[in-house]
CSV table of C-alpha atoms in Angstrom, one decimal:
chain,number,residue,atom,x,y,z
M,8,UNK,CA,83.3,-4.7,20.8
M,9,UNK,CA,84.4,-7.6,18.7
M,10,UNK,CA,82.4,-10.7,19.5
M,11,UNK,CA,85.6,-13.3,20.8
M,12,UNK,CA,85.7,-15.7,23.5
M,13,UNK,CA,86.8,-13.8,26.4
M,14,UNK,CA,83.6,-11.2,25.4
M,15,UNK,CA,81.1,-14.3,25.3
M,16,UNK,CA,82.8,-15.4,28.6
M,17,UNK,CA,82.6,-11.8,30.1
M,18,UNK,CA,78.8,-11.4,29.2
M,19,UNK,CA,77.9,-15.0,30.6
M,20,UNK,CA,79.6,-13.5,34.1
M,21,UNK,CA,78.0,-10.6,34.0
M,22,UNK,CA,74.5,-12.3,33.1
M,23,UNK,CA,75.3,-14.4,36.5
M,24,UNK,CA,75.8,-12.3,39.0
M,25,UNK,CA,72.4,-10.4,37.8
M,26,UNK,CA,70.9,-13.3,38.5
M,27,UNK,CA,72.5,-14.2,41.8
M,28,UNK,CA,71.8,-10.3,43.1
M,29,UNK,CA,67.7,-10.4,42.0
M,30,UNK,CA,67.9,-13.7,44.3
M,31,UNK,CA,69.4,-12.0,47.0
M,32,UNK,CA,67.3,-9.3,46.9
M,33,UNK,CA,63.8,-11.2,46.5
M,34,UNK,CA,65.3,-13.1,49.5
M,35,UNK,CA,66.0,-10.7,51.9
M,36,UNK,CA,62.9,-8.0,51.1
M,37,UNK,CA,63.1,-5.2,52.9
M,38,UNK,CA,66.9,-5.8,54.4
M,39,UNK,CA,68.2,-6.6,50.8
M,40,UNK,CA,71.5,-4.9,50.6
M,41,UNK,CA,70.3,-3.5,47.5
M,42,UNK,CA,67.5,-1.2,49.1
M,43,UNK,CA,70.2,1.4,49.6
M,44,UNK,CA,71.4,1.6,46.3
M,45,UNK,CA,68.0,1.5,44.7
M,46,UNK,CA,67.1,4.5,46.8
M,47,UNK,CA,70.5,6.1,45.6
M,48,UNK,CA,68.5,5.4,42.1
M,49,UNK,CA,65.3,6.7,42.9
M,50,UNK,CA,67.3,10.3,43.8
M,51,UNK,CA,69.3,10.3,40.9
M,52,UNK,CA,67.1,9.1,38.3
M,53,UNK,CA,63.3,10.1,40.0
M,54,UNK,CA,63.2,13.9,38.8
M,55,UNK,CA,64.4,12.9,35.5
M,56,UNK,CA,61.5,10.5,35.4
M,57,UNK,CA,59.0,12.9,36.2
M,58,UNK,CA,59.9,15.5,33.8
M,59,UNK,CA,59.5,12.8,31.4
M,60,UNK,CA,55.9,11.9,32.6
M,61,UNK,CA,55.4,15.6,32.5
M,62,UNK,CA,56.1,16.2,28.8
M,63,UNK,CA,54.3,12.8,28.2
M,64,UNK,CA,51.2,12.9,30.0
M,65,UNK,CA,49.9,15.3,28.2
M,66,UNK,CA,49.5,13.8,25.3
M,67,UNK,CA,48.5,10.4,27.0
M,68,UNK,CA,45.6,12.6,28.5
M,69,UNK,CA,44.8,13.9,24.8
M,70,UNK,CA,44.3,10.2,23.6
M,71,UNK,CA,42.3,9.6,26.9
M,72,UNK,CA,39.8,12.6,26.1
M,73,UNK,CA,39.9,11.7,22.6
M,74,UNK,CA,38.7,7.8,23.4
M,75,UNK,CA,36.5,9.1,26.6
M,76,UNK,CA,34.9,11.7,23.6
M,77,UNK,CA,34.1,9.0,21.6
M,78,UNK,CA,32.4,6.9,24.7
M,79,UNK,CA,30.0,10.2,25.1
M,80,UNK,CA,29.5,11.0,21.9
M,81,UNK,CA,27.8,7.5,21.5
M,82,UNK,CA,26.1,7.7,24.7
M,83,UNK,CA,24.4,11.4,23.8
M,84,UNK,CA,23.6,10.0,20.1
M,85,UNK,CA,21.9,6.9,21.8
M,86,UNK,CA,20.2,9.2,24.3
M,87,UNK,CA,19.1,10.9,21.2
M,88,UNK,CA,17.4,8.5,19.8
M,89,UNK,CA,15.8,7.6,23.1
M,90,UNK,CA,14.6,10.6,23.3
M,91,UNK,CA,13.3,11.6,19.5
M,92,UNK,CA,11.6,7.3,20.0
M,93,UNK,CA,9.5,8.6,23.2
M,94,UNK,CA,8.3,11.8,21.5
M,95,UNK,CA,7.2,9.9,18.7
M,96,UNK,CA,5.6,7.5,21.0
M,97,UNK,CA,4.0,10.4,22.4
M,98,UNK,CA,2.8,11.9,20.0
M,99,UNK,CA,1.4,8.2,18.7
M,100,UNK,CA,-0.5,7.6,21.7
M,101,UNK,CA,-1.7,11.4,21.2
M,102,UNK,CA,-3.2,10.4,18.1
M,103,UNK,CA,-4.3,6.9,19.2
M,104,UNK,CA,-6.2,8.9,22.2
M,105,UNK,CA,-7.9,11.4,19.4
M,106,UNK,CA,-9.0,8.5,17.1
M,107,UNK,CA,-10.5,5.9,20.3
M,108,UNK,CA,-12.4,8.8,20.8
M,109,UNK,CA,-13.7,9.4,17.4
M,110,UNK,CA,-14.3,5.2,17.3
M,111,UNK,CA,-16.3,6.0,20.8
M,112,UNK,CA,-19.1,8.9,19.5
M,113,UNK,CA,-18.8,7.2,16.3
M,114,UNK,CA,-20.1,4.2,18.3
M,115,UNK,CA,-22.5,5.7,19.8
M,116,UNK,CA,-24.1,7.7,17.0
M,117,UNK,CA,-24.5,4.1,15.4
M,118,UNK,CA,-26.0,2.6,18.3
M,119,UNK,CA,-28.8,5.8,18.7
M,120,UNK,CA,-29.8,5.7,15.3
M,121,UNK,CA,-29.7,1.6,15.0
M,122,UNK,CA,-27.2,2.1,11.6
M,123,UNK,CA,-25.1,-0.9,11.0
M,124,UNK,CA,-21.5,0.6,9.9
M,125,UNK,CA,-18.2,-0.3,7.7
M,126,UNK,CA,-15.5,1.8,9.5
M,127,UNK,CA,-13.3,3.6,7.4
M,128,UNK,CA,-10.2,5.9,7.4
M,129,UNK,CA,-10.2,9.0,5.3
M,130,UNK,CA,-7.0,8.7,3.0
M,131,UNK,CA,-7.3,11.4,0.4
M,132,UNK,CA,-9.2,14.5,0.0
M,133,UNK,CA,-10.3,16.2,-3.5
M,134,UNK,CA,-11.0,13.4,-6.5
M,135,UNK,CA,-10.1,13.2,-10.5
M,136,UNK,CA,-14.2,13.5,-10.9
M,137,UNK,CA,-14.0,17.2,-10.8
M,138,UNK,CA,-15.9,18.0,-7.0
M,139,UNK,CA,-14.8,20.6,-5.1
M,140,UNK,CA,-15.4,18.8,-1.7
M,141,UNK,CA,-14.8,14.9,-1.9
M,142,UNK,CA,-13.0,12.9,0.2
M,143,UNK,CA,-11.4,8.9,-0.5
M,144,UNK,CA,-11.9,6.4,2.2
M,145,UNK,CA,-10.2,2.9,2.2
M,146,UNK,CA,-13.1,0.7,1.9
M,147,UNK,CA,-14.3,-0.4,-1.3
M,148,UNK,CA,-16.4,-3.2,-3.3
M,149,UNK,CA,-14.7,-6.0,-0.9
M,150,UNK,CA,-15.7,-4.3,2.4
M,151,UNK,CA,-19.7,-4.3,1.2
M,152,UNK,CA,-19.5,-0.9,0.2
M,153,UNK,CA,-21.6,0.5,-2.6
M,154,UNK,CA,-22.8,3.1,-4.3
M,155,UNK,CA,-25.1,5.7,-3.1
M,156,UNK,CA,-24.6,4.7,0.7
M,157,UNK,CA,-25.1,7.7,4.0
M,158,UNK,CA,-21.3,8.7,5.1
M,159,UNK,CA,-21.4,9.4,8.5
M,160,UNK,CA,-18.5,10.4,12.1
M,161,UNK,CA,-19.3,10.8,15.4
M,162,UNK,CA,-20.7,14.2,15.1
M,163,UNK,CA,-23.1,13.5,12.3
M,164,UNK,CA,-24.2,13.2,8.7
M,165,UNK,CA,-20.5,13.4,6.3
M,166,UNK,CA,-21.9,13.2,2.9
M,167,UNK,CA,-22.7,9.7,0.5
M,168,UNK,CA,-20.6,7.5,-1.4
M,169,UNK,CA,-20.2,8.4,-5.4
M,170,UNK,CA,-18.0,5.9,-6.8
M,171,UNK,CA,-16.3,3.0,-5.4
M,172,UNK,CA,-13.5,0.8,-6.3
M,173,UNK,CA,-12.1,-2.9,-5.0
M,174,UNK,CA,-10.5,-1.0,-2.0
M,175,UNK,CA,-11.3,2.6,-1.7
M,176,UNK,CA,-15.0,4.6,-1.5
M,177,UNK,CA,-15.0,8.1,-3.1
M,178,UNK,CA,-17.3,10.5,-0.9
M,179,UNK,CA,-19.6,14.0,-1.7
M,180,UNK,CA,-19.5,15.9,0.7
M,181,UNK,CA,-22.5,17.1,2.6
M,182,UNK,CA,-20.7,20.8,2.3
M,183,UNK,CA,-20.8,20.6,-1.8
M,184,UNK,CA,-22.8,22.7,-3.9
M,185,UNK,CA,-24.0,19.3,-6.0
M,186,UNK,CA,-25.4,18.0,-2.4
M,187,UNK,CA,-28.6,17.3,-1.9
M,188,UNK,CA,-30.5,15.6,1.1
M,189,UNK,CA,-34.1,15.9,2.6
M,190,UNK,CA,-34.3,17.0,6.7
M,191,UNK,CA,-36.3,16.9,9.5
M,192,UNK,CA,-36.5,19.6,11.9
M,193,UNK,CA,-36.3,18.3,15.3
M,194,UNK,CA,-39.3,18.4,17.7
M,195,UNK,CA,-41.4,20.1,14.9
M,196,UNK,CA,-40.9,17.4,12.4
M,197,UNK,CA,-41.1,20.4,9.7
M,198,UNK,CA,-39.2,19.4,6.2
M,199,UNK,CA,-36.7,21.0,4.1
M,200,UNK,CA,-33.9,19.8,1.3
M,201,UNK,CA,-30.1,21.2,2.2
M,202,UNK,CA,-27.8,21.8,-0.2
M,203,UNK,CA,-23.9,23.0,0.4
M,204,UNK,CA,-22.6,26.3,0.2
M,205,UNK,CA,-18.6,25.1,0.4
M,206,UNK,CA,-16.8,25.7,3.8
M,207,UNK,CA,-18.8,25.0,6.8
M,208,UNK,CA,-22.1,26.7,5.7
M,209,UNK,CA,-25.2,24.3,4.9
M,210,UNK,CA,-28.7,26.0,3.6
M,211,UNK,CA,-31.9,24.6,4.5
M,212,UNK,CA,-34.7,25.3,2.3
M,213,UNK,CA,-38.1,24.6,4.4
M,214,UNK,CA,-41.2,23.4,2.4
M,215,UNK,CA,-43.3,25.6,4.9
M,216,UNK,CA,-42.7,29.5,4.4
M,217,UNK,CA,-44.6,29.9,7.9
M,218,UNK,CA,-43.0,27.5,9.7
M,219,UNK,CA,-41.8,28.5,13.0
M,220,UNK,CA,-37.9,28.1,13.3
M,221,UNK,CA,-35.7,29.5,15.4
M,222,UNK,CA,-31.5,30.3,15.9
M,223,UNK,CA,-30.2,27.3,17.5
M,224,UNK,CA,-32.7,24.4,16.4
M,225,UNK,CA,-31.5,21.8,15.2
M,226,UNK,CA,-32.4,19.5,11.9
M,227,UNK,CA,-31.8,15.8,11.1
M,228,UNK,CA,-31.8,13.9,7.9
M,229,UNK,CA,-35.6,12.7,6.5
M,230,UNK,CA,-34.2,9.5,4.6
M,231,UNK,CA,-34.8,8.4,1.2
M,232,UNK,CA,-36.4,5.9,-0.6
M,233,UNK,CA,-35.2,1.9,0.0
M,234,UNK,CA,-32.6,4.1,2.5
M,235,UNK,CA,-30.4,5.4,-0.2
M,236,UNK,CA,-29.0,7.4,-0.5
M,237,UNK,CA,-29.3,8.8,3.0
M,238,UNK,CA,-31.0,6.7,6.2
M,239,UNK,CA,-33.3,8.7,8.3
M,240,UNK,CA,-32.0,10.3,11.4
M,241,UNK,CA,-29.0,11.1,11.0
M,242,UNK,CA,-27.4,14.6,12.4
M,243,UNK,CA,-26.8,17.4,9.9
M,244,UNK,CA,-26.5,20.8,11.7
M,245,UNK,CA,-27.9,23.5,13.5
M,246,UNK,CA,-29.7,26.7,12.7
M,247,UNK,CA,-27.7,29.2,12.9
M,248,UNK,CA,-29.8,32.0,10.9
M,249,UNK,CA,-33.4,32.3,9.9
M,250,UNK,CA,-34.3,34.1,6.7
M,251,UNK,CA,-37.2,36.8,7.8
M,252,UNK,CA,-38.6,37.4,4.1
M,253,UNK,CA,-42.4,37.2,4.7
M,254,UNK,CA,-45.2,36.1,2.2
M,255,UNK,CA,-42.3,33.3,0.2
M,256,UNK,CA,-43.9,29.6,-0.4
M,257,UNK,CA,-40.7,28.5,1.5
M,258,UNK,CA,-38.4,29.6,4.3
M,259,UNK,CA,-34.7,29.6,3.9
M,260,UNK,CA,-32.1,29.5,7.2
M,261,UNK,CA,-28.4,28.9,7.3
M,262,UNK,CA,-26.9,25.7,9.4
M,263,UNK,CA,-23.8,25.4,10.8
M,264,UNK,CA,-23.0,21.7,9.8
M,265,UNK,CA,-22.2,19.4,13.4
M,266,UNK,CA,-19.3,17.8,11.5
M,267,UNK,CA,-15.9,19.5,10.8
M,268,UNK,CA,-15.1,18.8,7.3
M,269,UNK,CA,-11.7,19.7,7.2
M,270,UNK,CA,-11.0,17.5,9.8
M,271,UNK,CA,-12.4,14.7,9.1
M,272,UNK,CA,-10.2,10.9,10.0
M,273,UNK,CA,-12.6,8.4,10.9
M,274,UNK,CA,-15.7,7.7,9.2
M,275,UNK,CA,-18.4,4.8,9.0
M,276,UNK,CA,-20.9,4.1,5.9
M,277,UNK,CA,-24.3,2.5,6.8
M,278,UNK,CA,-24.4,-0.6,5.3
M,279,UNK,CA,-27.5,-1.1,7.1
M,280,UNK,CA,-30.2,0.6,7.7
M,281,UNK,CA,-32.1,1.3,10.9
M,282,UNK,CA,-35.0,-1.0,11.2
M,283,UNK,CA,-37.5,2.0,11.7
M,284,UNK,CA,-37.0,5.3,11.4
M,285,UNK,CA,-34.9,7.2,15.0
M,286,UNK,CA,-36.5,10.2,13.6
M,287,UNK,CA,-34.5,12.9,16.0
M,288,UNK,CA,-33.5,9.9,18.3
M,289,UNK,CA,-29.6,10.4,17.5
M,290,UNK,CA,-29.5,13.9,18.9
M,291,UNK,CA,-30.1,13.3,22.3
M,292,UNK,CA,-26.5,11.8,22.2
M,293,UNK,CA,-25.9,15.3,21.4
M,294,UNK,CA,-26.5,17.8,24.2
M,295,UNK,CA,-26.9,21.4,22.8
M,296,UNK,CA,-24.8,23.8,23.9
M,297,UNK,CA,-25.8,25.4,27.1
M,298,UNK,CA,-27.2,29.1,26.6
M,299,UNK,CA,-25.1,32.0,28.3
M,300,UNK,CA,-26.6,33.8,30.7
M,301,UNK,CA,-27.9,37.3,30.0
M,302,UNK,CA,-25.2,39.6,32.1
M,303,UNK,CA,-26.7,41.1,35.3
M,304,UNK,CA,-27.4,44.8,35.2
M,305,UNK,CA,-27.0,46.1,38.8
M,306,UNK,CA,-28.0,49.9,39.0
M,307,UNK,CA,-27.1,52.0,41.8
M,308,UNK,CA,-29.2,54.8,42.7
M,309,UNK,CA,-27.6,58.0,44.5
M,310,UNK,CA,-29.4,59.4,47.5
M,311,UNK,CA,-30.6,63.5,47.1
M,312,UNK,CA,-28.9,65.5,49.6
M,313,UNK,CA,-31.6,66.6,52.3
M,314,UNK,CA,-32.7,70.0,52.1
M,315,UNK,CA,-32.7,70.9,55.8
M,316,UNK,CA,-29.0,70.4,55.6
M,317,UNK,CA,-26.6,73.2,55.6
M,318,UNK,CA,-24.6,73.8,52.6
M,319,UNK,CA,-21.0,73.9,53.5
């Protein structure tokens, strides 16, 4: 169509009465003359429109899912992370739980034996000076620690310090062949020197062949000279067998250590000594076990059949 007046003057028209027909019909609402004919629309035109919204919902829906996807992709990563942030929380307070109660006998151990401690946290286990069963602490030179201090944990005696740095404390353990310490037997006061056997095997070698020791007694440390290296008192282990050779100078018997050395976290070298000696004061913090009791035998007797009785 070829843009000239009477086109210009035809669309102007046109434009018009469009304009004069949406008044009429805003107007008059529901009894616009135009209801009718947009009905006639709706018939014509309404299952042309929904065949359109059929073929195109589908992919309307695909970009919903796609973007709703997204949404709970995020919200199952977040709840992830939630999730992995408790069990590591868990599993913290776990170990917080484990360690407060190491601090606690720890505590306690000091408080028996009147030892003043340097807490420490073990940080490294083996050492470049060639033992077999050392472990590194981080407490040195700046935290008071020296050479030749008592090593000790809740349960009892750990081993003594070797060689110490500005910030770390290199410790023998009381399990090494190259240990050494004097002990007390409990109750009997008899003496001995224990030495390491690797693992969780102690030897006590008592000075008295005839001494009377038995399975289950239990043997503290004697102390040395100026309290170093080892403070009186302190738990090592109990008996766990006694050596029967008769006619020796000495008596040998195996202890089973009270500490775990493979499993050793917190520790606390005695940077002072007790002010006299607890002597076996520190194990009454530790009950012995309780002895099983011996299994009851019941016997049952069966009565004799009477002899007066006829045989069937």
């Amino acid at each position: 169509m070829r843009d000239t007046r009477e086109s210009r003057l035809l669309l102007v028209l046109l434009i018009a009465i469009a304009f004069a027909l949406i008044t009429v019909d805003i107007r008059k609402g529901e009894q616009s003359p135009m209801d009718s004919a947009r009905h006639v629309a709706a018939s014509a035109f309404g299952p042309v429109e929904n065949g359109v919204s059929a073929a195109v919902d589908p992919v309307g829906n695909s970009i919903a899912a796609v973007r709703d996807s997204g949404v709970r992709h995020d919200r199952i990563s977040r709840l992830e992370a939630e999730n992995a942030k408790l069990k590591q929380r868990l599993g913290s307070s776990d170990r917080h739980r484990a360690r407060s109660k190491e601090l606690d006998k720890l505590l306690k151990t000091a408080g028996a034996g009147g030892y003043g401690l340097k807490g420490a946290q073990v940080i490294g286990i083996g050492s470049a000076q060639g033992f077999s069963w050392t472990i590194t602490i981080d407490a040195g030179t700046r935290d008071g620690i020296a050479r030749d201090m008592t090593v000790i944990n809740g349960d009892g005696l750990v081993g003594r310090v070797t060689t110490v740095s500005s910030s770390t404390s290199t410790v023998l353990l009381a399990n090494d062949p190259d240990f050494s310490v004097g002990t007390r037997m409990e109750k009997s006061s008899e003496l001995g020197f224990a030495t390491g056997r690797g693992g969780d095997a102690i030897t006590v070698q008592l000075l008295n062949g005839k001494s009377e020791v038995k399975k289950g007694d239990r043997i503290v440390t004697f102390g040395s000279r100026n309290n170093k290296p080892f403070v009186p008192g302190v738990p090592v282990g109990t008996v766990s067998k006694v050596d029967r050779t008769a006619g020796d100078l000495t008596r040998s018997v195996n202890v089973r250590p009270f500490v775990s050395f493979s499993k050793l976290d917190i520790v606390g070298v005695v940077v002072q000594p007790p002010r006299t000696d607890p002597r076996d004061e520190v194990l009454r913090v530790k009950k012995p076990p309780k002895p099983k009791p011996a299994p009851t035998v019941t016997v049952t007797k069966t009565p004799k059949p009477d002899a007066s009785e006829p045989r069937s």
